Amino acid sequence: MSETLANLLHETRQFPPPGALADQANVTANVYGAASADRLGFWERQANRLHWHKRWDEVLDWSNPPFAKWFVGGQLNVAYNCLDRHVEAGRGDKIAYHWEGEPGDTRTITYADLHREVCRAANALTDLGITAGERVAIYMPMIPELPVAMLACARIGATHSVVFGGFSADALKGRIQDQDATLVITADGGFRRGAPSALKPTVDEAVAQCPTVRNVLVVRRTGQDVAWQDGRDLWWHDTVDPASAEHTAQPFDSEHPLYILYTSGTTAKPKGILHTTGGYLTQVAWTHHAVFDLKPDTDIFWCTADIGWVTGHSYIVYGPLANGATQVMYEGTPDTPHRGRFWELVEKYRITILYTAPTAIRTFAKWGDDIPAQFDLSSLRLLGSVGEPINPEAWMWYREHIGGDRCPIVDTWWQTETGAIMISPLPGVTICKPGSAMRPLPGITADIVDDTGTSVPNGGGGYLVIRDPWPAMLRTIWGDDQRYVDTYWSRFDGLYFPGDGAKRDADGDLWLLGRVDDVMLVSGHNISTTEVESALVSHPKVAESAVVGATDPTTGQAIVAFVILRGAAEGDEALVQELRDHVAKTLGPIAKPRQIMLVPELPKTRSGKIMRRLLRDVAENRSMGDVTTLQDSSVMDLISAGLKVGASTED
Ligand code: 6R9
């Protein structure tokens, strides 16, 4: 990645923060200087935003890198910080979650309600013999009992591991076995795309091969029939509801394991990313406060992620609750019962801050501008993006059609491994550029280096690295310290390597370019898939695109693009030519795709990231590899069936 095209990303549009927001922003510009002058002092101040039963003796122990310890000797309870302290301060009646089920049923849950439920669940888990340090697997739909289960574990020091409810029995089994979980918390099912979708049968199949599991605790959500194993299976309403709502939170060590979350990884064995207590809560709470400018008394925050992903852990559960926020939590998908569902929710709850993913934004753009235009979105004041690079034109669409041209957009770069946001604008400070995550947050030392680990100057591209440990960093891969060292700390001596490529523009602002594994080598030039995709999306007829490098006898690799058109746009050979020329004009002739295929859908992981590996198979006419992590495996049939236009376009 040391070489990139000189003329890429010449973005000139700039958006300063709205004056009123800047005037009252939670965080001002001087925080950057203060944090770089004294990084540990900065994080110590952010840790002070939490309640500690016992103060730490040392901020950071980095004597045995890359194994970090933060707030050494400190003790705290995560659930106490998320619940009790708000209730004790008289804010028990404040709404924690406006929960909306997919069929339209709703629940309003205050901090006092949530506190009671978590205390009951904590007592119930203790009665089931769950002790601090034991692992609890959670496989649930997006219902309030999911955060309750997580917080109950945190409250008693059990380590939870949420497995996304769309994963197969095999995937669930592998994750339960990897961590020797003793309890699984699940539901009969959840609602997805207008119909109940069962979860319990998947758990039954998985647990049959997991001898460590003593009990399965089941929430009744859909009311569908479930198989039952007496002695092992327990209904939530028989077990948690009758339990006492009195529970005193015990303090745990700052480095006590809080949760394990498996990163999907496309082929290799999933990695159990371990997060601990004090540093994690410090950084998720502070970033939620700073990046979203959260005002707990007036904001209504909605993060649309599933809690099965890290975004939901950090910005639906731990960060917002630690800050006493009022949130919206939604069970279903954006197109059920209609394609305006998200905007209906924004209007209904007067949502002020919306945090979603580029994949969703591009889908909304594809569905058409007229859909959000039918709803009152005037309550929104801040928008966020996470999960993939956001193409400048998708950013502009988000700003205009959702943000009414007035809301700042925070493009937040981070990973399951980083635990919390690392690179992002600060909404009251940063002059944003569409498509750029801009700068590392205060207290974070990100850099871009070349092959040899040397920092590149402005205008250069290379590998993103993090130089110094940060509070919410993963502590290891569960059960595999060596894999932790090899995966993240071995590419460059002493630096954390997240696996992403990036570019630093002439002003020193950062542009994330996706996984380095996706970078293409065309006639000796490194070209990032992200840049070509953004060039395609900048054409008015294109909603979404995915670009891969396919083996080519002359150029080494050749660029093959898959394109979804917007709304009613029609595609033919002439349009394919036009798009190829458009890329050549935008990025230079070297980036001109060899082929463009117009397709109805793109293959995505269950968290919405494009799976380029499968598209590479299509582009190289191979039979398809493993499709089990695909969100919807019929997509590949659609793509194969749709490969008529542009499949053999050559210059
Ligand atoms: C939070 C989350 C992490 C990977 C990461 C990167 C990509 C996430 C991004 C982004 C560009 C952003 N990514 N946010 N790329 N700009 N704002 O998504 O965690 O599921 O572990 O994925 O996602 O490639 O390395 P996770």
XYZ file of C-alpha atoms and ligand atoms in Angstrom:
677
model
C 0.000 0.000 0.000
C 2.986 2.301 -0.090
C 1.983 3.472 -3.523
C -1.323 5.054 -4.442
C -2.494 7.035 -7.382
C -1.556 10.674 -7.057
C -4.892 11.986 -8.197
C -7.153 9.991 -5.891
C -9.505 11.595 -3.430
C -9.213 15.205 -4.428
C -12.227 16.049 -2.325
C -12.751 19.770 -1.907
C -16.142 19.968 -0.197
C -15.915 20.956 3.458
C -18.578 21.239 6.150
C -17.829 23.181 9.328
C -19.839 22.403 12.497
C -23.115 24.322 12.874
C -22.476 27.357 15.107
C -25.030 26.458 17.774
C -23.710 22.935 18.089
C -20.115 24.151 18.306
C -21.049 26.697 20.996
C -22.534 24.034 23.251
C -20.450 21.048 22.263
C -19.438 18.591 24.971
C -15.864 18.691 23.718
C -13.883 21.605 22.344
C -10.737 21.883 20.244
C -8.295 22.289 23.126
C -8.850 18.675 24.184
C -6.535 17.493 21.380
C -3.596 19.436 22.729
C -4.318 18.490 26.318
C -4.519 14.798 25.416
C -1.333 14.767 23.396
C 0.561 16.640 26.110
C -0.499 14.069 28.710
C -2.224 11.036 27.198
C -2.503 9.041 30.406
C -3.721 12.072 32.335
C -6.368 12.560 29.681
C -7.648 8.984 30.025
C -7.501 9.283 33.784
C -9.885 12.249 33.583
C -12.244 10.232 31.406
C -12.119 7.305 33.871
C -13.231 9.789 36.509
C -16.534 10.134 34.670
C -17.352 6.669 36.066
C -18.025 5.494 39.594
C -15.139 3.482 41.036
C -15.578 1.478 44.210
C -11.809 1.680 44.553
C -9.555 4.081 42.694
C -6.715 2.726 40.556
C -3.061 2.821 41.614
C -1.608 3.117 38.123
C -3.253 4.309 34.877
C -1.481 1.940 32.498
C 0.771 -1.052 32.955
C 2.537 -1.642 29.631
C 5.483 -3.512 31.094
C 4.631 -6.691 29.178
C 3.523 -5.543 25.720
C 1.251 -6.225 23.923
C -0.621 -7.238 27.097
C -2.013 -4.028 28.555
C -3.561 -3.369 31.940
C -5.546 -0.164 32.447
C -6.456 1.489 35.728
C -4.483 -1.119 37.596
C -5.802 -1.903 41.065
C -9.073 -0.035 40.450
C -12.416 -1.699 41.136
C -15.842 -0.981 39.684
C -19.085 -2.598 38.613
C -20.248 -2.002 35.055
C -23.962 -2.492 35.807
C -23.716 -0.135 38.777
C -22.265 2.493 36.449
C -24.948 1.925 33.811
C -27.931 1.740 36.173
C -27.655 2.158 39.945
C -25.840 5.448 39.926
C -28.482 7.027 37.686
C -31.322 5.685 39.853
C -29.542 6.792 43.041
C -29.145 10.275 41.580
C -32.931 10.526 41.163
C -33.072 9.713 37.455
C -34.920 6.408 37.815
C -37.930 7.673 35.869
C -35.848 8.658 32.907
C -36.421 6.460 29.870
C -33.511 4.207 29.018
C -35.076 2.470 26.006
C -38.024 3.200 23.794
C -38.195 -0.324 22.441
C -40.061 -1.020 19.231
C -40.768 -4.580 18.102
C -40.875 -5.308 14.418
C -44.634 -5.997 14.422
C -45.118 -2.583 16.063
C -45.490 -3.644 19.721
C -43.641 -1.285 22.026
C -42.160 -1.145 25.527
C -41.024 1.903 27.430
C -38.266 1.041 29.884
C -37.006 3.502 32.471
C -33.672 3.317 34.249
C -35.533 2.106 37.379
C -37.274 -0.622 35.326
C -34.019 -1.714 33.762
C -32.296 -1.712 37.138
C -35.005 -3.939 38.642
C -34.909 -6.362 35.728
C -31.130 -6.601 35.829
C -31.173 -7.204 39.595
C -33.740 -9.990 39.129
C -31.719 -11.562 36.350
C -28.509 -11.256 38.400
C -30.173 -13.075 41.306
C -31.574 -15.721 38.957
C -28.193 -16.356 37.350
C -26.572 -16.633 40.773
C -29.268 -19.147 41.794
C -28.379 -21.150 38.691
C -24.868 -21.363 40.036
C -23.257 -18.846 37.705
C -20.225 -17.307 39.362
C -17.789 -14.537 38.483
C -15.522 -15.474 35.598
C -17.885 -18.123 34.167
C -18.923 -17.681 30.528
C -22.518 -17.178 29.431
C -23.448 -17.382 25.749
C -26.319 -15.135 24.643
C -28.198 -15.850 21.413
C -31.174 -13.525 21.228
C -33.245 -11.246 19.046
C -33.208 -7.479 19.590
C -35.509 -7.496 22.611
C -34.993 -5.713 25.952
C -34.053 -8.973 27.677
C -30.852 -8.943 25.614
C -29.292 -5.891 27.310
C -30.799 -7.126 30.587
C -28.964 -10.446 30.187
C -25.684 -8.715 29.348
C -25.923 -6.318 32.281
C -26.897 -9.126 34.653
C -23.744 -10.988 33.657
C -21.657 -7.855 34.090
C -23.273 -7.269 37.467
C -22.166 -10.649 38.837
C -18.849 -10.710 36.995
C -19.819 -13.460 34.549
C -18.284 -13.003 31.104
C -20.910 -12.817 28.391
C -20.527 -13.723 24.793
C -23.288 -12.535 22.503
C -23.640 -14.535 19.303
C -25.626 -12.803 16.563
C -29.082 -14.392 16.260
C -28.620 -15.050 12.542
C -25.714 -17.450 13.001
C -26.063 -21.180 12.365
C -26.044 -23.991 14.920
C -22.506 -24.827 13.868
C -21.268 -21.289 14.405
C -23.011 -21.112 17.771
C -21.630 -24.494 18.807
C -18.067 -23.502 17.903
C -18.331 -20.317 19.957
C -19.858 -22.062 22.995
C -17.173 -24.733 22.873
C -14.314 -22.273 22.434
C -15.171 -20.546 25.707
C -16.668 -23.516 27.639
C -19.867 -21.593 28.356
C -22.068 -23.091 31.084
C -25.303 -21.218 30.364
C -27.014 -20.167 27.137
C -29.615 -17.399 27.202
C -31.941 -17.354 24.199
C -35.563 -16.855 23.108
C -38.129 -18.995 21.340
C -37.600 -16.705 18.369
C -37.737 -13.146 17.117
C -39.536 -11.268 14.388
C -37.699 -10.787 11.130
C -39.189 -9.468 7.887
C -42.746 -9.813 9.088
C -42.594 -13.374 10.379
C -41.476 -15.149 13.539
C -38.083 -16.718 13.088
C -37.125 -19.499 15.490
C -33.961 -19.450 17.616
C -34.479 -22.254 20.119
C -34.083 -25.132 17.613
C -30.672 -23.766 16.644
C -29.663 -23.623 20.296
C -30.919 -27.188 20.841
C -28.858 -28.426 17.931
C -25.744 -26.565 19.085
C -26.021 -27.405 22.766
C -26.428 -31.117 22.014
C -22.692 -31.025 21.315
C -21.702 -28.724 24.184
C -21.314 -30.779 27.365
C -20.302 -27.741 29.436
C -23.775 -26.155 29.132
C -25.853 -26.841 32.250
C -28.892 -24.699 31.463
C -30.670 -22.921 28.643
C -32.694 -19.894 29.732
C -35.439 -19.028 27.237
C -37.360 -15.766 26.830
C -40.831 -16.138 25.339
C -41.012 -13.643 22.502
C -42.943 -15.096 19.557
C -44.963 -17.761 21.376
C -44.052 -20.418 18.821
C -43.803 -24.069 19.889
C -40.433 -25.116 21.244
C -38.901 -28.458 22.081
C -38.066 -28.680 25.767
C -35.450 -30.578 27.720
C -36.583 -30.802 31.322
C -33.886 -30.124 33.853
C -31.839 -28.161 31.320
C -34.279 -25.662 29.828
C -35.865 -22.895 31.871
C -38.306 -20.181 30.923
C -37.141 -16.660 31.679
C -40.596 -15.775 33.039
C -40.437 -18.695 35.502
C -36.866 -18.019 36.531
C -36.127 -14.295 36.337
C -39.548 -12.729 36.959
C -40.036 -14.284 40.425
C -36.466 -13.485 41.554
C -35.818 -10.682 44.021
C -35.258 -7.201 42.626
C -32.834 -6.476 45.464
C -29.216 -6.948 44.527
C -26.051 -5.225 45.639
C -23.475 -4.839 42.894
C -20.045 -6.115 43.912
C -16.964 -4.340 42.615
C -14.685 -6.174 40.195
C -11.100 -5.580 39.244
C -10.576 -3.118 36.409
C -9.096 -5.935 34.319
C -11.872 -8.428 35.062
C -13.121 -9.987 31.771
C -16.367 -8.305 30.713
C -17.125 -10.036 27.455
C -15.888 -12.125 24.579
C -17.118 -11.247 21.099
C -16.166 -13.382 18.129
C -15.123 -11.625 14.961
C -16.560 -13.415 12.019
C -13.416 -13.863 9.939
C -14.392 -15.212 6.558
C -12.639 -18.563 6.538
C -10.328 -18.941 9.514
C -11.500 -19.986 12.987
C -13.313 -17.019 14.560
C -11.297 -15.031 17.054
C -12.762 -14.570 20.527
C -11.949 -10.938 21.212
C -11.644 -10.358 24.958
C -12.662 -7.047 26.506
C -12.244 -6.168 30.154
C -13.939 -3.785 32.537
C -12.494 -0.386 33.520
C -10.687 0.705 30.372
C -13.477 -0.495 28.114
C -16.214 1.341 29.998
C -14.081 4.483 30.212
C -13.556 4.692 26.468
C -17.057 3.694 25.318
C -18.617 6.192 27.723
C -16.267 9.005 26.771
C -16.493 8.428 23.010
C -20.282 8.274 23.200
C -20.238 11.595 25.074
C -17.689 13.258 22.796
C -18.343 11.891 19.301
C -22.145 12.005 19.548
C -22.160 15.149 21.701
C -24.702 13.311 23.820
C -26.886 15.532 26.022
C -28.616 13.031 28.315
C -31.518 15.358 29.123
C -32.598 16.180 25.610
C -31.155 13.722 23.112
C -32.863 10.611 21.779
C -30.109 8.368 20.479
C -30.626 5.558 17.992
C -27.908 3.156 16.949
C -29.395 0.833 14.334
C -26.828 -1.960 14.741
C -27.670 -5.376 16.111
C -26.366 -5.948 19.634
C -24.765 -9.110 18.234
C -22.034 -6.849 16.821
C -19.552 -4.710 18.710
C -21.341 -1.531 17.626
C -24.389 -2.674 19.582
C -22.324 -3.668 22.619
C -20.557 -0.327 22.817
C -23.221 2.088 21.536
C -26.565 0.490 22.436
C -25.610 -1.008 25.764
C -22.487 0.116 27.599
C -21.629 3.632 26.337
C -25.140 5.135 26.225
C -26.284 3.552 29.510
C -23.108 4.672 31.287
C -23.986 8.188 30.111
C -27.642 7.946 31.176
C -28.901 8.362 27.606
C -32.418 7.809 26.299
C -32.363 5.486 23.315
C -34.512 3.837 20.713
C -33.980 0.114 20.225
C -35.602 -1.594 17.242
C -36.077 -5.307 16.692
C -36.554 -5.503 12.950
C -35.254 -4.646 9.509
C -35.502 -1.301 7.654
C -37.930 -2.609 5.024
C -40.600 -4.163 7.239
C -43.460 -3.467 6.934
C -42.332 -0.765 4.474
C -39.193 0.972 3.259
C -39.863 4.079 5.326
C -39.702 2.221 8.648
C -36.522 3.932 9.898
C -37.838 7.391 9.089
C -41.171 6.583 10.678
C -39.258 5.761 13.883
C -37.218 8.971 13.691
C -40.462 10.939 13.353
C -42.312 8.982 16.059
C -39.622 9.213 18.755
C -38.173 12.583 17.675
C -34.753 10.964 17.382
C -31.930 13.511 17.540
C -28.859 11.355 16.879
C -28.812 8.516 14.366
C -25.904 6.071 14.051
C -26.048 3.653 11.123
C -23.903 1.950 8.465
C -22.890 2.879 4.911
C -24.521 -0.280 3.611
C -27.870 0.942 4.967
C -27.310 4.457 3.626
C -26.556 3.155 0.126
C -29.629 0.941 0.274
C -31.798 3.914 1.217
C -30.310 5.898 -1.664
C -31.132 3.004 -3.989
C -34.740 2.897 -2.756
C -35.131 6.557 -3.649
C -35.095 10.048 -2.153
C -38.884 10.225 -2.054
C -39.155 7.743 0.835
C -37.414 9.731 3.611
C -38.995 12.878 2.164
C -42.389 11.619 3.352
C -41.383 11.855 7.024
C -40.571 14.633 9.456
C -36.861 14.241 10.151
C -36.424 17.714 11.636
C -35.588 16.347 15.107
C -32.241 15.005 13.862
C -29.188 17.061 14.807
C -26.287 14.648 14.335
C -25.625 11.622 12.103
C -23.055 8.875 12.446
C -21.644 6.165 10.189
C -19.714 2.984 10.989
C -18.703 -0.361 9.536
C -17.174 0.396 6.161
C -15.662 3.317 4.342
C -18.504 5.669 3.468
C -18.246 6.802 -0.147
C -18.298 10.592 -0.485
C -21.528 10.498 -2.498
C -23.254 8.257 0.053
C -22.089 10.742 2.707
C -23.591 13.609 0.700
C -26.856 11.709 0.230
C -27.020 11.057 3.994
C -26.344 14.711 4.711
C -28.936 16.052 2.265
C -31.763 13.559 2.408
C -31.588 12.492 6.059
C -29.740 15.326 7.741
C -31.612 18.128 5.943
C -28.260 19.716 5.102
C -27.842 20.828 8.694
C -26.562 17.823 10.673
C -22.858 17.094 11.011
C -21.851 13.546 10.094
C -19.347 11.649 12.187
C -17.683 8.867 10.184
C -16.347 6.650 12.937
C -13.556 4.142 12.314
C -13.044 1.338 14.801
C -13.187 -2.453 15.158
C -14.410 -5.223 17.418
C -10.812 -5.332 18.580
C -10.549 -1.634 19.420
C -13.753 -1.810 21.495
C -14.604 1.839 20.948
C -14.370 4.591 18.346
C -10.768 5.490 17.468
C -10.842 7.816 14.455
C -13.685 10.267 13.972
C -14.548 13.915 13.657
C -15.651 15.729 16.819
C -18.968 17.267 15.788
C -18.462 20.642 17.442
C -14.875 21.016 16.311
C -14.046 19.290 13.049
C -14.551 20.715 9.579
C -15.679 17.520 7.875
C -14.896 16.235 4.411
C -17.355 13.774 2.842
C -15.877 10.277 3.104
C -13.096 11.003 5.593
C -12.986 9.825 9.208
C -10.644 12.820 9.648
C -8.433 12.504 12.768
C -7.635 10.088 15.582
C -9.626 11.012 18.665
C -7.810 12.710 21.535
C -5.862 10.066 23.457
C -5.448 7.853 20.358
C -2.194 7.769 18.416
C -3.033 6.462 14.943
C -0.567 6.744 12.100
C -0.073 5.563 8.533
C 3.125 3.719 7.727
C 4.786 2.191 4.674
C 5.988 -1.406 4.263
C 8.919 -0.785 6.552
C 6.832 0.783 9.326
C 7.957 4.338 8.561
C 5.340 7.064 8.920
C 4.253 8.406 5.509
C 4.087 12.149 4.853
C 0.888 14.008 4.017
C -0.357 12.891 0.626
C 0.916 9.345 1.188
C -0.874 6.042 1.627
C -0.089 2.859 3.467
C -1.061 0.808 6.474
C -3.082 2.160 9.356
C -1.412 1.488 12.723
C -2.027 2.455 16.338
C 1.141 3.429 18.167
C 0.145 3.360 21.827
C -2.206 1.201 23.877
C -5.722 2.572 24.423
C -8.167 1.815 27.256
C -10.775 -0.233 25.316
C -8.244 -2.300 23.372
C -8.715 -6.052 23.220
C -6.624 -7.774 25.865
C -6.072 -10.985 23.942
C -7.799 -13.586 21.785
C -9.626 -15.866 24.193
C -7.398 -18.849 24.923
C -4.780 -17.917 22.339
C -2.283 -15.258 23.418
C 0.089 -16.225 20.619
C -2.552 -15.659 17.937
C -3.197 -12.238 19.507
C 0.481 -11.342 19.183
C 0.784 -12.804 15.667
C -2.395 -11.261 14.265
C -2.126 -7.726 15.538
C 1.377 -6.967 16.795
C 3.765 -8.758 14.466
C 3.473 -6.971 11.118
C 5.246 -3.879 12.493
C 7.474 -3.945 15.523
C 5.689 -2.502 18.548
C 2.689 -1.235 16.567
C -0.912 -2.458 16.495
C -1.915 -3.320 12.936
C -5.698 -3.464 12.406
C -5.422 -4.807 8.847
C -6.757 -1.679 7.137
C -5.176 0.498 4.487
C -5.430 4.283 4.701
C -4.349 7.486 3.083
C -3.408 10.808 4.623
C -4.398 13.790 2.479
C -2.532 17.042 1.997
C -4.138 18.473 5.157
C -3.194 15.451 7.238
C -6.753 14.050 7.382
C -7.262 10.287 7.216
C -9.155 8.296 4.579
C -9.785 4.662 5.420
C -9.459 2.387 2.424
C -10.759 -0.960 3.680
C -8.888 -4.174 4.379
C -5.396 -4.352 2.896
C -6.259 -7.868 1.677
C -8.661 -6.199 -0.748
C -6.075 -3.913 -2.342
C -5.569 -4.618 -6.062
C -2.291 -4.675 -7.928
C -2.910 -3.507 -11.485
C 0.099 -3.210 -13.800
C 2.285 -2.603 -10.785
C -0.010 0.022 -9.216
C -1.690 -0.481 -5.860
C -5.313 0.562 -6.159
C -7.776 0.315 -3.310
C -11.208 -1.147 -3.936
C -12.729 1.657 -1.859
C -11.471 4.372 -4.176
C -12.840 2.749 -7.319
C -16.136 2.026 -5.552
C -16.410 5.658 -4.495
C -15.721 6.779 -8.043
C -18.541 4.560 -9.273
C -20.940 5.730 -6.573
C -20.213 9.321 -7.576
C -22.046 8.626 -10.855
C -25.673 9.757 -10.437
C -27.121 6.455 -11.621
C -25.117 4.267 -9.224
C -26.364 3.387 -5.734
C -23.780 0.867 -4.652
C -20.775 -0.961 -5.991
C -18.235 -3.581 -5.061
C -14.871 -3.822 -6.749
C -12.445 -6.741 -6.836
C -9.149 -7.569 -8.476
C -9.351 -10.586 -10.790
C -6.313 -12.374 -12.169
C -5.420 -10.985 -15.562
C -2.776 -12.310 -17.983
C -1.552 -8.852 -18.975
C -2.007 -6.589 -15.977
C -1.532 -9.085 -13.117
C -4.846 -8.115 -11.674
C -7.684 -6.367 -13.457
C -10.453 -4.345 -11.910
C -13.874 -5.949 -12.006
C -16.809 -3.938 -10.668
C -20.269 -5.028 -9.597
C -22.777 -2.203 -9.693
C -26.296 -1.692 -8.365
C -28.194 1.114 -10.063
C -30.338 3.641 -8.223
C -34.126 3.457 -8.094
C -35.524 3.356 -11.599
C -32.263 3.627 -13.555
C -32.012 1.195 -16.506
C -28.733 -0.398 -17.504
C -27.350 -1.309 -20.915
C -23.986 -1.596 -22.667
C -23.886 2.152 -23.215
C -24.224 2.826 -19.501
C -21.502 0.289 -18.717
C -19.169 2.137 -21.089
C -20.168 5.424 -19.527
C -19.376 4.120 -16.040
C -15.990 2.771 -17.111
C -15.153 6.131 -18.652
C -16.415 7.898 -15.558
C -13.972 5.962 -13.356
C -11.127 6.609 -15.802
C -11.928 10.309 -15.772
C -12.245 10.486 -11.988
C -9.239 8.402 -10.966
C -7.087 8.041 -14.061
C -6.999 5.482 -16.877
C -5.148 2.905 -14.756
C -8.238 2.558 -12.536
C -10.644 1.934 -15.416
C -12.511 -1.327 -14.695
C -11.942 -4.138 -17.187
C -15.498 -5.265 -16.626
C -18.586 -3.852 -15.006
C -21.429 -6.152 -14.121
C -24.825 -4.685 -13.325
C -26.339 -6.735 -10.517
C -29.504 -6.571 -8.397
C -27.783 -7.266 -5.062
C -24.336 -7.628 -3.512
C -23.193 -10.369 -1.165
C -22.803 -9.011 2.364
C -21.812 -10.402 5.710
C -24.481 -10.457 8.331
C -23.208 -7.143 9.659
C -23.541 -5.592 6.209
C -19.971 -5.583 4.948
C -19.447 -6.464 1.297
C -17.932 -9.947 0.836
C -15.441 -9.314 -1.949
C -14.027 -12.817 -1.669
C -17.163 -14.291 -3.259
C -17.207 -11.666 -5.978
C -13.601 -12.527 -6.779
C -14.788 -16.100 -7.398
C -17.422 -14.791 -9.809
C -14.954 -12.466 -11.501
C -12.506 -15.306 -12.001
C -15.237 -17.735 -13.097
C -14.556 -20.026 -10.172
C -17.182 -22.017 -8.388
C -18.323 -20.194 -5.310
C -16.409 -20.669 -2.052
C -17.956 -20.968 1.371
C -21.135 -18.897 1.539
C -22.157 -19.696 5.109
C -21.329 -16.265 6.512
C -23.450 -14.606 3.837
C -26.456 -12.692 5.050
C -28.588 -14.086 2.264
C -27.149 -16.909 0.189
C -29.701 -16.473 -2.604
C -27.895 -13.232 -3.452
C -25.205 -15.195 -5.249
C -27.826 -16.856 -7.467
C -29.247 -13.447 -8.248
C -25.809 -12.214 -9.199
C -25.014 -15.198 -11.378
C -28.413 -14.872 -13.065
C -27.938 -11.164 -13.573
C -24.541 -11.383 -15.225
C -25.715 -10.452 -18.649
C -24.828 -6.848 -19.016
C -21.216 -5.923 -19.330
C -19.846 -9.354 -18.549
C -17.394 -9.293 -21.398
C -16.734 -5.625 -21.948
C -13.166 -5.123 -23.144
C -11.460 -2.062 -24.508
C -17.141 -1.260 14.345
C -16.958 -2.352 13.335
C -14.043 -3.548 11.637
C -13.607 -3.190 10.231
C -12.441 -2.237 10.210
C -12.633 -1.567 8.860
C -14.132 -1.461 8.731
C -15.338 0.083 10.329
C -15.118 1.993 9.332
C -14.450 1.018 8.571
C -13.789 2.618 7.047
C -15.100 3.349 8.846
N -14.627 -0.159 9.225
N -15.660 1.378 10.406
N -13.791 1.334 7.434
N -14.420 3.606 7.707
N -15.736 4.348 9.493
O -17.392 -2.242 12.210
O -16.255 -3.446 13.789
O -17.203 -5.464 12.594
O -14.961 -5.548 13.796
O -15.238 -4.316 11.632
O -14.659 -2.499 9.555
O -12.141 -2.387 7.839
O -11.223 -2.920 10.330
P -15.934 -4.775 12.973
